[in-house]
C-alpha cells in the first residue's frame, strides 16, 4: 500500500542539547534532583512498550519473548505440541500484560504475526503488518488532533519489531529482504538470528557478516539507525553494536536445568546443555540488555520522533496541510507516549 | 563328494561376481529448501566432497530465481565394488517469495528420465541402456517448523507416485530429544493425513532372529530420520576423534545413535536397501509410468476413463494419473504383486500394437 517515497526525513524533533553555562555555581541549587523526580513519576504512572515479532512459524518467537520478559507474555503457552494450524493469511494478534519490577510497572504488548512466510506464495505477506503499524500511527494522530485531548494518549504504536532470521548458514532469504526493505522505514526493526544453537562459532560469525553485508548492500537500515545517532558517544556505542554484535544470534527457552549447582534457563541435549544466558553459548543476554536495559527508551523516542512524525507529515501533506477529522470516542487509558 | 550336490547354490556368488564386475548405478535426488544441510549430509554419507565448488547465491539474486536441476556424478569404490553415483540437486527450491508450482521442473525431470528409459527399452540397441532414472529422493524437512509446511506437502504430493521418497529432518541438532520425537510423530501423522506414500522399507524375513527384527523395527520407527551431517573430525583432548560438530556446550557426534539417526539412514539407504530402491523404481514406479504412457499411445482417442472395458480391474489404480490409493503395507504388497501380473498381461496385448507403431516411431525419432 504505501510505496517508499524518497522524501527527506524530517529532522528529529528532539530539543537541542542546552549549552552548558559556566558551572561556577556558588552553591548547590538542586536541579539535578529532576532525574529523581522523573523517576518517581515514571514509577507511579508506569509506561507502555509494544513489541512485535515477525518470522516464519517455528523459529521460537513466542519462546524468545517469554524469555526476554521472564514471563508468559506471549500468545501461546510454551509447550512444544502446539496443535494450531498455520493460518492462511497473516494475522495480527496483540496480547497485553502488566509486568512489574522494582516498583516500576510496564504495560507490555506483544504483537504476534502468525502466518507470515508460511505459505507457498508469500507475495506481499508483509502488507497486513504494514497496515497494522500505520493504523496505530493513525490512531495516535487522531487523538493528537482532537480538540479536547486526553492527558495521556494511549500508545499502541509498535516501538520495536524483532525480525527472526532462519539460521540457514547461507544468507538472507528473499522474503527477509523484501520484508525489511518495506518495513525498515516505518518501524524500528531489530533482526535476530533465531535458534542459533544450530551454528558453530565460525558458522555464526560468517553468517552474521554475510547478513550485515547483504543488508547494507540493499540499503536496509535496522535499528539503531545511523542517521539518528545523536552525538559521538551514541555513535561509538551504536557503531560497535551495528558492526559487530548485530544481528544477535539467540536461543530461547522456558525450561530450567541444573548446571554447576545453579538453575539456568536452557536446552538440554544429549551432547550438552545450552545455557540461554551464557554469552559463550548465545547472544540472548546481549539482546535483552540492548532492548530492555539500554535502549528501551530510545526505541520509544525514535518511534515517536521519527517514524510517527514521518507518518504524520505524510498524512497532513496528503490532506492538504489540514489535520484529519477525528470523531472517535475511545476510552481513556493512562500511558506515556 | 556328495553325489546329490548339483552346484547351483553357487549362483548367488556368480551373480555377485558379475555385478561387482559390472558396477552399480544409482541416482539419488536431494530436495528441500536451502540451508537444511543437504550438501553436508551427502558429503557425510558418501565421504566425498561433491559440493566443494558450490556457490550459494545471495538473497537478492534469488528473488526471482526459478528452480534448476543440477546433476553431479561420482564414482565410489569400496571393497572391489564400484558404484556410479549420480546426485540430483534442486537449488532454488523453496527460496523465492512466491514458490507456486516450483516443484513442476522436478516432476518433469523425473518423468523425462522415465521417458528416456522407455525409449531406450523400446529401441533396437538395448545392450547399453543407461539407467538415469531417479531411484530415491531424500526430502529434507526443516527442524524449525511444526511439521510439514504447505510447500513440503505440495512437493511430496506431486512426486510420491513417481519416485521413492525418504523423508529426513535436516540439522536435527536444533532439537532436544522430546522435540525430535514430537516432530517425527507430527510428520508421520501429516503424511498419513495427506495420503503421501513414502518409500516403505520391506518387511524383514520371518526367519530372522528376534534381535534383528527388533533392530529393524526400531529403524523403521525412527522415520523420518533426524540427521546431522559433518565432514569435520573433532579431536577433543582425551577422547577418540569423531566426525561431528563442535559447539561451546558440547560436540554432536554424527555417528552416535544417541545424537541422531545418521547411522540408521546410512545403513538403510546404502547398506541394505540400495538394490530394493532400484527394484521398486523399476518394477513399480517405472512400470506405472510405462503403462500410462503406452495406454495413451495405443488409444490416442480414448482419453475417456469411463470406457475402459477391456481391462478387467475396476479399481482406480489404472487411471493414467497417479492416484493409487495405497493405504496399508499389506495392501501395498498385494497390489504390487497384482500390478506386476497385470502388466504382464497388458504387455502381451500391447506387443502387437507396439511392433506396428515402433516401425513408424523409429523413423520419426524426434523424441
XYZ file of C-alpha atoms in Angstrom:
704
model
C 0.000 0.000 0.000
C 2.498 2.693 0.939
C 5.311 2.939 -1.523
C 8.626 4.061 -0.226
C 8.517 7.718 -1.227
C 12.006 9.142 -1.158
C 11.029 12.096 0.961
C 13.643 13.814 3.015
C 13.193 12.584 6.550
C 12.185 15.343 8.985
C 14.853 16.365 11.402
C 14.431 14.705 14.785
C 12.107 16.744 16.933
C 14.352 16.388 19.950
C 15.304 19.664 21.569
C 18.912 20.672 21.137
C 21.220 19.964 23.968
C 21.434 23.037 26.193
C 24.674 24.936 26.102
C 26.376 24.436 29.404
C 26.760 27.636 31.297
C 29.793 28.451 33.330
C 29.468 25.964 36.116
C 30.952 28.110 38.818
C 27.825 27.973 40.872
C 28.087 29.485 44.311
C 26.087 26.869 45.999
C 24.041 23.785 45.435
C 20.708 24.538 43.744
C 19.320 21.078 43.375
C 18.422 20.926 39.654
C 19.906 17.510 39.495
C 17.036 16.178 41.552
C 14.946 16.438 38.415
C 16.182 12.973 37.493
C 14.807 11.587 40.710
C 11.521 13.435 40.205
C 11.160 11.998 36.726
C 11.943 8.575 38.030
C 9.291 8.845 40.711
C 6.708 9.973 38.188
C 7.533 7.125 35.842
C 7.213 4.662 38.630
C 3.809 5.991 39.522
C 2.421 6.038 36.052
C 4.265 3.121 34.565
C 4.966 3.001 30.881
C 3.936 1.302 27.667
C 6.038 -0.865 25.475
C 4.808 -2.537 22.319
C 6.961 -5.179 20.708
C 6.146 -7.026 17.523
C 7.633 -10.356 16.457
C 7.808 -11.399 12.820
C 9.148 -14.574 11.247
C 8.232 -17.981 9.910
C 6.435 -20.287 12.280
C 8.609 -22.480 14.452
C 11.503 -20.036 14.791
C 10.917 -19.663 18.503
C 9.383 -16.206 18.512
C 6.959 -16.749 21.362
C 9.509 -18.590 23.452
C 12.023 -15.820 22.961
C 9.659 -13.081 24.042
C 8.690 -15.089 27.093
C 12.358 -15.492 27.902
C 13.052 -11.791 27.357
C 10.441 -10.698 29.819
C 10.761 -13.732 32.060
C 7.026 -14.283 31.995
C 4.406 -15.986 29.910
C 3.540 -12.895 27.942
C 3.349 -14.390 24.526
C 0.371 -15.629 22.581
C 0.740 -19.319 23.196
C 1.630 -21.464 26.136
C 5.158 -22.568 25.579
C 4.624 -26.296 25.215
C 6.002 -27.871 22.095
C 2.932 -29.736 20.988
C 1.073 -26.808 19.634
C -1.792 -28.050 17.552
C -2.727 -24.764 15.975
C -2.860 -24.755 12.225
C -0.907 -22.284 10.176
C -3.332 -19.530 9.195
C -3.857 -18.923 5.509
C -3.175 -15.206 5.701
C -1.060 -13.239 8.079
C -2.937 -12.467 11.272
C -2.086 -9.827 13.800
C -2.579 -10.855 17.405
C -1.824 -8.430 20.198
C -1.689 -9.504 23.822
C -1.174 -7.113 26.690
C 0.314 -7.818 30.100
C 1.321 -5.686 33.001
C 4.619 -6.719 34.483
C 6.284 -5.126 37.429
C 9.856 -4.953 38.588
C 11.447 -2.832 41.291
C 8.278 -0.830 41.714
C 8.131 0.043 38.013
C 5.096 -1.064 36.082
C 5.293 -1.838 32.396
C 2.285 -2.407 30.215
C 3.805 -4.737 27.693
C 2.005 -5.606 24.489
C 3.349 -8.413 22.371
C 2.135 -8.384 18.794
C 2.444 -11.695 17.049
C 2.117 -12.225 13.307
C 1.237 -15.883 12.698
C 1.125 -16.933 9.080
C 3.986 -14.738 7.919
C 6.169 -16.543 5.404
C 4.477 -19.899 5.833
C 2.546 -20.185 2.607
C 3.693 -21.417 -0.749
C 3.113 -17.976 -2.174
C 4.225 -15.291 0.225
C 3.897 -12.305 -2.083
C 3.052 -9.184 -0.152
C 2.554 -11.077 3.072
C 4.054 -8.064 4.845
C 1.130 -5.888 3.862
C -1.135 -6.741 6.807
C 1.784 -5.952 9.092
C 2.493 -2.609 7.476
C -1.192 -1.836 7.627
C -1.365 -2.587 11.325
C 1.614 -0.402 12.108
C 0.185 2.501 10.159
C -3.173 2.022 11.815
C -1.565 2.564 15.197
C 0.059 5.760 13.954
C -3.319 6.829 12.639
C -4.963 6.142 15.987
C -2.394 8.246 17.742
C -2.694 11.002 15.180
C -6.434 11.162 15.578
C -6.021 11.574 19.315
C -3.426 14.239 18.833
C -5.552 16.404 16.579
C -8.559 16.219 18.855
C -9.750 19.490 20.259
C -10.185 18.045 23.707
C -7.127 15.882 24.061
C -6.612 13.237 26.638
C -3.931 13.837 29.204
C -2.070 10.765 28.123
C -2.745 9.411 24.695
C -2.830 5.623 24.734
C 0.212 4.481 22.841
C -0.360 1.377 20.767
C 2.358 2.201 18.260
C 4.868 -0.526 17.605
C 8.110 0.531 19.270
C 10.175 -2.404 18.192
C 9.889 -5.154 15.626
C 12.002 -8.240 16.156
C 12.559 -9.909 12.811
C 13.538 -13.561 13.033
C 16.040 -14.808 10.506
C 16.212 -18.527 9.873
C 19.683 -19.931 10.667
C 20.348 -21.374 7.231
C 24.027 -20.549 7.437
C 23.996 -19.278 3.862
C 22.469 -15.828 3.658
C 19.196 -14.000 3.988
C 16.184 -15.356 2.183
C 14.453 -13.258 -0.455
C 11.434 -12.855 1.814
C 13.639 -11.451 4.607
C 14.964 -8.798 2.243
C 11.541 -7.887 0.985
C 10.083 -7.511 4.445
C 12.899 -5.436 5.803
C 13.052 -3.237 2.728
C 9.405 -2.354 3.110
C 9.239 -2.008 6.847
C 12.545 -0.533 7.953
C 11.323 2.964 7.102
C 8.150 2.537 9.081
C 9.211 0.835 12.282
C 12.371 0.025 14.241
C 13.484 -3.379 13.038
C 15.856 -5.443 15.109
C 16.916 -8.536 13.172
C 17.751 -11.595 15.247
C 19.086 -14.950 14.171
C 16.714 -17.489 15.604
C 17.555 -20.908 17.026
C 21.219 -20.094 16.876
C 22.171 -23.324 18.609
C 22.492 -24.967 15.218
C 25.530 -22.963 14.273
C 29.091 -23.369 15.480
C 31.070 -20.275 16.398
C 32.690 -19.985 12.993
C 29.422 -20.541 11.161
C 27.738 -17.929 13.316
C 30.339 -15.298 12.705
C 30.433 -15.917 8.950
C 26.673 -15.876 8.705
C 26.403 -12.628 10.625
C 28.958 -10.971 8.388
C 27.142 -12.070 5.292
C 23.798 -10.879 6.648
C 25.198 -7.491 7.608
C 26.725 -7.085 4.190
C 23.528 -8.057 2.434
C 21.514 -5.601 4.485
C 23.994 -2.859 3.716
C 24.098 -3.614 0.008
C 20.303 -3.455 -0.104
C 20.135 -0.193 1.785
C 18.276 -1.619 4.748
C 18.770 0.296 7.958
C 17.938 -1.669 11.031
C 17.697 -0.173 14.497
C 19.818 1.607 15.723
C 19.797 3.599 12.522
C 22.962 5.512 11.727
C 21.178 8.760 10.936
C 19.656 9.062 14.379
C 22.811 8.821 16.446
C 22.630 11.981 18.454
C 26.206 12.505 19.471
C 29.600 10.940 19.310
C 29.002 8.844 22.383
C 25.874 7.334 20.851
C 27.641 6.806 17.572
C 30.563 4.898 19.025
C 28.353 2.751 21.165
C 25.916 2.044 18.369
C 28.598 1.529 15.762
C 30.054 -1.246 17.839
C 26.645 -2.883 18.131
C 25.795 -2.414 14.486
C 29.070 -3.655 13.091
C 29.956 -6.417 15.474
C 27.095 -7.741 17.509
C 24.043 -7.449 15.353
C 22.154 -9.387 14.279
C 22.069 -11.098 17.661
C 22.200 -14.886 17.418
C 19.745 -16.016 20.072
C 18.364 -19.087 21.730
C 15.233 -19.001 23.828
C 13.946 -21.336 26.477
C 11.399 -21.587 29.215
C 12.871 -24.654 30.901
C 15.373 -24.660 33.696
C 18.181 -27.107 34.277
C 20.785 -27.583 36.938
C 24.241 -26.539 35.800
C 27.139 -26.315 38.238
C 24.782 -26.029 41.144
C 22.736 -23.235 39.610
C 19.350 -23.323 37.977
C 19.641 -21.864 34.488
C 17.326 -21.422 31.555
C 18.429 -23.668 28.780
C 18.016 -26.531 26.379
C 19.180 -29.977 27.298
C 20.559 -32.177 24.544
C 22.446 -35.465 24.702
C 25.635 -33.596 23.895
C 25.350 -30.775 26.388
C 23.173 -28.114 27.926
C 22.801 -24.833 26.068
C 22.525 -22.027 28.564
C 20.441 -19.158 27.298
C 22.120 -16.510 29.411
C 25.672 -17.711 28.891
C 27.432 -15.396 26.491
C 29.680 -18.209 25.344
C 26.632 -20.061 24.120
C 24.436 -17.421 22.544
C 23.745 -13.728 22.491
C 20.431 -13.686 24.247
C 21.834 -11.651 27.124
C 23.118 -9.063 24.652
C 19.704 -8.783 23.032
C 17.975 -8.481 26.353
C 20.342 -5.814 27.617
C 20.082 -3.952 24.342
C 16.317 -3.920 24.086
C 15.393 -3.632 27.735
C 18.247 -2.300 29.755
C 19.838 0.294 27.500
C 17.727 1.182 24.506
C 14.144 0.783 25.635
C 13.509 4.485 25.973
C 15.367 5.248 22.777
C 13.217 2.769 20.886
C 10.149 4.627 22.022
C 11.639 8.004 21.236
C 12.703 7.088 17.740
C 9.249 5.652 17.128
C 7.618 8.849 18.311
C 10.014 11.436 16.968
C 10.937 9.849 13.666
C 8.601 7.157 12.416
C 5.459 8.690 13.752
C 6.407 12.156 12.610
C 7.120 10.845 9.123
C 3.695 9.297 9.046
C 2.087 12.434 10.390
C 3.815 14.697 7.905
C 2.755 12.485 5.042
C -0.828 12.382 6.260
C -1.055 16.125 6.699
C 0.510 16.686 3.297
C -1.946 14.348 1.655
C -4.741 16.160 3.380
C -3.579 19.492 2.054
C -1.963 20.589 5.283
C -5.139 20.142 7.267
C -5.460 17.743 10.141
C -7.710 14.748 9.531
C -11.172 14.922 11.018
C -11.478 12.794 14.121
C -14.779 11.801 15.585
C -13.950 8.687 17.536
C -14.585 8.211 21.204
C -12.095 5.825 22.794
C -11.939 5.086 26.465
C -9.107 6.829 28.173
C -6.058 4.906 29.317
C -3.201 6.140 31.366
C 0.018 5.998 29.413
C 3.006 7.964 28.222
C 3.792 8.499 24.582
C 31.985 -85.560 -2.563
C 28.228 -85.628 -2.130
C 26.530 -87.277 -5.137
C 23.418 -85.119 -4.645
C 25.313 -81.926 -4.887
C 24.437 -80.222 -8.142
C 26.058 -76.917 -7.556
C 23.579 -74.218 -8.457
C 23.793 -72.938 -4.921
C 26.812 -71.139 -6.283
C 24.510 -68.999 -8.443
C 24.258 -66.086 -6.000
C 28.038 -65.923 -5.936
C 28.152 -65.819 -9.696
C 25.589 -63.043 -9.780
C 27.536 -61.223 -7.145
C 30.767 -61.503 -9.095
C 29.075 -60.348 -12.264
C 27.546 -57.320 -10.637
C 30.797 -56.464 -8.931
C 32.450 -56.502 -12.334
C 29.650 -54.573 -13.962
C 29.436 -51.949 -11.267
C 26.368 -50.382 -9.891
C 24.378 -47.315 -10.966
C 22.408 -45.250 -8.541
C 20.688 -41.907 -8.910
C 19.820 -40.069 -5.736
C 17.827 -36.877 -5.687
C 18.137 -34.452 -2.823
C 15.384 -31.903 -2.327
C 14.256 -29.363 0.228
C 14.715 -25.689 0.901
C 18.211 -24.299 1.104
C 20.071 -24.211 4.363
C 18.921 -27.562 5.745
C 22.309 -29.226 5.499
C 21.628 -31.276 2.379
C 25.053 -30.959 0.812
C 26.828 -31.602 4.083
C 24.768 -34.714 4.633
C 25.516 -36.095 1.175
C 29.192 -35.465 1.699
C 28.964 -37.246 5.036
C 27.015 -40.190 3.651
C 29.380 -40.882 0.824
C 32.545 -39.494 2.371
C 33.235 -37.297 -0.604
C 33.372 -33.612 -1.192
C 30.942 -33.310 -4.030
C 29.943 -29.763 -3.251
C 33.349 -28.209 -2.976
C 32.981 -25.665 -5.741
C 29.447 -24.709 -4.920
C 28.427 -21.068 -4.810
C 25.293 -20.184 -2.933
C 23.865 -17.012 -4.471
C 22.800 -14.101 -2.314
C 19.225 -13.388 -1.402
C 18.739 -10.572 -3.891
C 19.832 -12.871 -6.697
C 17.377 -15.485 -5.549
C 14.373 -13.182 -5.572
C 13.124 -14.406 -8.903
C 15.218 -17.495 -9.324
C 13.499 -20.425 -10.898
C 14.310 -23.896 -9.811
C 17.176 -25.566 -11.650
C 18.134 -29.203 -11.726
C 21.793 -29.987 -11.255
C 23.468 -33.321 -11.670
C 26.757 -34.374 -10.179
C 28.377 -37.721 -10.748
C 30.926 -39.501 -8.689
C 32.429 -42.957 -8.800
C 32.927 -44.557 -5.457
C 34.750 -47.796 -4.964
C 34.708 -49.857 -1.842
C 35.675 -53.492 -1.321
C 36.086 -54.020 -5.032
C 32.567 -52.815 -5.782
C 32.220 -49.783 -7.992
C 29.243 -47.503 -7.587
C 28.481 -44.835 -10.113
C 26.509 -42.424 -8.028
C 24.590 -39.588 -9.634
C 23.310 -36.868 -7.375
C 20.464 -34.703 -8.497
C 20.191 -31.392 -6.756
C 17.372 -28.877 -6.823
C 18.863 -25.495 -5.929
C 16.328 -22.740 -5.695
C 13.573 -24.931 -4.337
C 11.516 -23.090 -1.760
C 13.641 -19.994 -1.938
C 11.545 -17.420 -3.702
C 8.891 -15.305 -2.161
C 6.402 -16.977 -4.486
C 7.060 -20.691 -4.723
C 3.895 -21.655 -6.552
C 4.465 -24.602 -8.862
C 8.181 -24.561 -8.131
C 8.079 -28.353 -7.977
C 6.966 -28.742 -11.599
C 10.512 -28.777 -13.019
C 11.335 -31.613 -10.621
C 8.332 -33.654 -11.678
C 9.177 -33.013 -15.289
C 12.755 -34.116 -14.728
C 11.729 -37.394 -13.120
C 9.323 -38.129 -15.920
C 11.916 -37.274 -18.515
C 14.175 -39.979 -17.127
C 11.333 -42.463 -17.367
C 10.665 -41.271 -20.893
C 14.295 -41.760 -21.851
C 14.360 -45.251 -20.392
C 11.147 -46.167 -22.145
C 12.574 -45.078 -25.446
C 15.812 -46.942 -24.843
C 13.980 -50.046 -23.749
C 11.829 -49.994 -26.841
C 14.753 -49.313 -29.113
C 16.802 -51.665 -31.230
C 20.114 -51.461 -29.382
C 19.420 -52.382 -25.781
C 22.859 -53.520 -24.812
C 23.994 -50.352 -23.167
C 20.943 -48.760 -21.680
C 21.936 -46.044 -19.291
C 19.650 -46.009 -16.318
C 19.290 -42.386 -15.377
C 16.008 -42.826 -13.559
C 15.822 -41.331 -10.116
C 15.933 -44.225 -7.679
C 15.426 -42.318 -4.493
C 14.568 -38.834 -3.317
C 15.800 -37.688 0.064
C 13.410 -34.950 1.062
C 14.648 -32.579 3.737
C 12.212 -31.193 6.235
C 13.081 -28.197 8.347
C 13.590 -28.838 12.060
C 12.364 -25.319 12.737
C 8.840 -25.781 11.526
C 6.000 -27.567 13.226
C 5.923 -30.474 10.820
C 5.380 -30.374 7.103
C 4.885 -26.933 5.647
C 2.394 -26.287 2.814
C 5.280 -26.338 0.336
C 6.510 -29.708 1.634
C 3.066 -31.188 1.233
C 2.690 -29.820 -2.285
C 6.044 -31.178 -3.396
C 5.554 -34.594 -1.852
C 2.111 -34.984 -3.357
C 3.492 -34.105 -6.749
C 6.263 -36.708 -6.714
C 5.265 -39.504 -4.370
C 3.946 -41.726 -7.124
C 6.994 -41.180 -9.278
C 9.951 -41.632 -7.009
C 10.846 -43.364 -3.750
C 10.697 -40.746 -1.051
C 12.722 -40.968 2.126
C 11.887 -38.037 4.396
C 14.636 -36.723 6.647
C 14.742 -33.940 9.190
C 17.817 -31.836 8.470
C 20.018 -30.095 11.067
C 18.470 -32.250 13.732
C 20.874 -30.918 16.338
C 18.482 -27.985 16.645
C 16.127 -30.230 18.580
C 16.025 -31.684 22.043
C 15.089 -35.389 22.192
C 11.473 -34.762 23.162
C 11.099 -32.207 20.389
C 12.519 -34.670 17.872
C 10.009 -37.320 18.860
C 7.114 -34.894 18.718
C 8.179 -33.577 15.323
C 8.575 -37.073 13.900
C 5.160 -38.051 15.110
C 3.643 -34.896 13.680
C 5.234 -35.549 10.314
C 4.078 -39.165 10.294
C 0.551 -38.045 11.095
C 0.628 -35.435 8.382
C 1.956 -37.884 5.781
C -0.917 -40.191 6.614
C -3.448 -37.392 6.573
C -2.274 -36.102 3.223
C -2.063 -39.659 1.848
C 1.531 -39.298 0.814
C 3.247 -42.591 0.061
C 6.836 -42.627 1.175
C 9.198 -45.492 0.431
C 8.267 -48.494 2.512
C 11.228 -50.423 3.741
C 10.326 -54.064 3.145
C 9.442 -56.361 5.989
C 12.289 -58.491 7.177
C 12.027 -62.214 6.605
C 10.176 -64.201 9.218
C 13.155 -66.450 9.760
C 15.387 -63.647 11.007
C 16.249 -63.702 14.684
C 14.478 -61.582 17.250
C 17.346 -59.186 17.681
C 17.449 -58.370 14.000
C 13.688 -57.957 13.884
C 13.792 -55.618 16.844
C 16.569 -53.579 15.315
C 14.685 -53.448 12.038
C 11.508 -52.290 13.761
C 13.464 -49.673 15.672
C 14.955 -48.327 12.483
C 11.601 -48.174 10.774
C 10.161 -46.415 13.798
C 12.711 -43.662 13.505
C 11.435 -42.471 10.149
C 11.621 -39.620 9.267
C 15.332 -39.843 10.045
C 16.606 -36.915 12.103
C 20.079 -36.352 10.716
C 23.135 -34.269 11.318
C 25.943 -34.157 8.824
C 29.557 -33.226 9.126
C 32.789 -33.774 7.301
C 34.955 -32.422 10.054
C 36.686 -34.568 12.561
C 36.630 -33.283 16.095
C 39.545 -34.220 18.250
C 38.840 -33.429 21.851
C 41.815 -33.951 24.153
C 41.300 -37.389 25.749
C 38.511 -38.848 23.649
C 38.844 -40.544 20.329
C 38.389 -38.444 17.182
C 34.837 -38.395 15.869
C 33.057 -36.809 12.964
C 30.899 -34.130 14.411
C 30.075 -30.528 15.092
C 31.749 -28.795 17.961
C 29.739 -26.281 19.958
C 30.653 -24.387 23.093
C 28.403 -26.677 25.071
C 29.434 -29.994 23.649
C 30.059 -31.905 20.468
C 27.402 -33.556 18.344
C 28.680 -36.854 17.041
C 27.312 -37.701 13.640
C 27.728 -41.436 14.084
C 26.347 -41.628 17.588
C 22.849 -43.123 17.551
C 22.012 -41.211 20.717
C 22.654 -37.969 18.898
C 20.990 -38.504 15.533
C 19.767 -41.069 13.033
C 22.654 -40.732 10.609
C 23.762 -44.329 11.102
C 20.234 -45.600 10.566
C 19.900 -43.635 7.372
C 23.237 -44.780 6.082
C 22.516 -48.362 6.946
C 19.085 -48.426 5.426
C 19.866 -46.371 2.370
C 23.321 -47.525 1.436
C 23.984 -50.793 3.148
C 20.746 -52.696 2.901
C 18.240 -51.151 0.585
C 20.098 -49.711 -2.366
C 19.051 -52.644 -4.534
C 15.473 -52.622 -3.316
C 15.155 -48.942 -4.123
C 16.252 -49.647 -7.670
C 13.841 -52.551 -7.926
C 10.873 -50.607 -6.671
C 11.732 -47.799 -9.056
C 11.816 -50.234 -11.936
C 9.034 -52.620 -11.017
C 6.518 -50.227 -9.596
C 7.131 -46.608 -10.393
C 8.561 -47.016 -13.871
C 6.066 -49.690 -14.832
C 3.272 -47.420 -13.711
C 4.631 -44.642 -15.892
C 5.132 -47.009 -18.804
C 1.640 -48.409 -18.554
C 0.109 -44.954 -18.528
C 2.249 -43.918 -21.452
C 1.520 -46.933 -23.585
C -2.167 -46.792 -22.874
C -2.362 -43.275 -24.126
C -0.228 -44.149 -27.147
C -2.252 -47.203 -28.050
C -5.565 -45.459 -27.822
C -4.945 -41.858 -28.828
C -8.642 -41.075 -28.829
C -9.629 -42.943 -25.738
C -8.681 -40.389 -23.070
C -12.073 -41.047 -21.620
C -11.530 -43.084 -18.480
C -15.014 -44.466 -18.347
C -14.570 -46.543 -21.488
C -12.048 -48.959 -20.040
C -13.980 -52.102 -20.650
C -11.072 -54.155 -21.940
C -9.134 -54.038 -18.675
C -10.728 -56.151 -16.031
C -9.798 -54.336 -12.802
C -12.366 -51.918 -11.547
C -10.315 -50.040 -9.019
C -8.984 -46.594 -9.656
C -5.417 -47.801 -9.937
C -5.370 -47.922 -13.682
C -6.139 -44.284 -14.370
C -3.200 -42.626 -16.146
C -2.945 -40.071 -13.400
C -1.122 -41.443 -10.375
C -3.876 -41.752 -7.861
C -3.018 -45.087 -6.307
C -4.905 -45.108 -3.032
C -2.489 -47.363 -1.217
C -3.359 -47.417 2.407
C -1.656 -50.145 4.444
C 1.560 -52.025 3.868
C -0.024 -55.454 3.237
C -2.409 -53.921 0.767
C 0.554 -52.306 -0.946
C 2.374 -55.598 -1.283
C -0.711 -57.339 -2.583
C -1.416 -54.615 -5.082
C 2.237 -54.559 -6.099
C 2.015 -58.233 -6.997
C -1.261 -57.836 -8.773
C 0.033 -54.931 -10.790
C 3.060 -56.857 -11.900
C 0.819 -59.666 -13.057
C -1.461 -57.233 -14.827
C 1.480 -55.533 -16.512
C 2.485 -58.906 -17.933
C -0.960 -59.400 -19.429
C -1.077 -55.943 -20.883
C 2.414 -56.303 -22.234
C 1.308 -59.262 -24.318
C -1.654 -57.326 -25.604
C 0.410 -54.292 -26.454
C 3.193 -56.286 -28.097
C 1.438 -56.470 -31.427
C 0.445 -52.824 -31.467
C 3.908 -51.783 -30.287
C 5.652 -53.514 -33.131
C 3.487 -51.691 -35.547
C 3.862 -48.238 -34.049
C 7.535 -48.889 -33.381
C 8.324 -49.184 -37.035
C 6.739 -45.794 -37.588
C 8.165 -44.374 -34.408
C 11.755 -45.205 -35.372
C 11.597 -43.061 -38.486
C 10.225 -40.012 -36.830
C 12.629 -40.226 -33.934
C 12.162 -36.655 -32.953
C 11.828 -37.762 -29.341
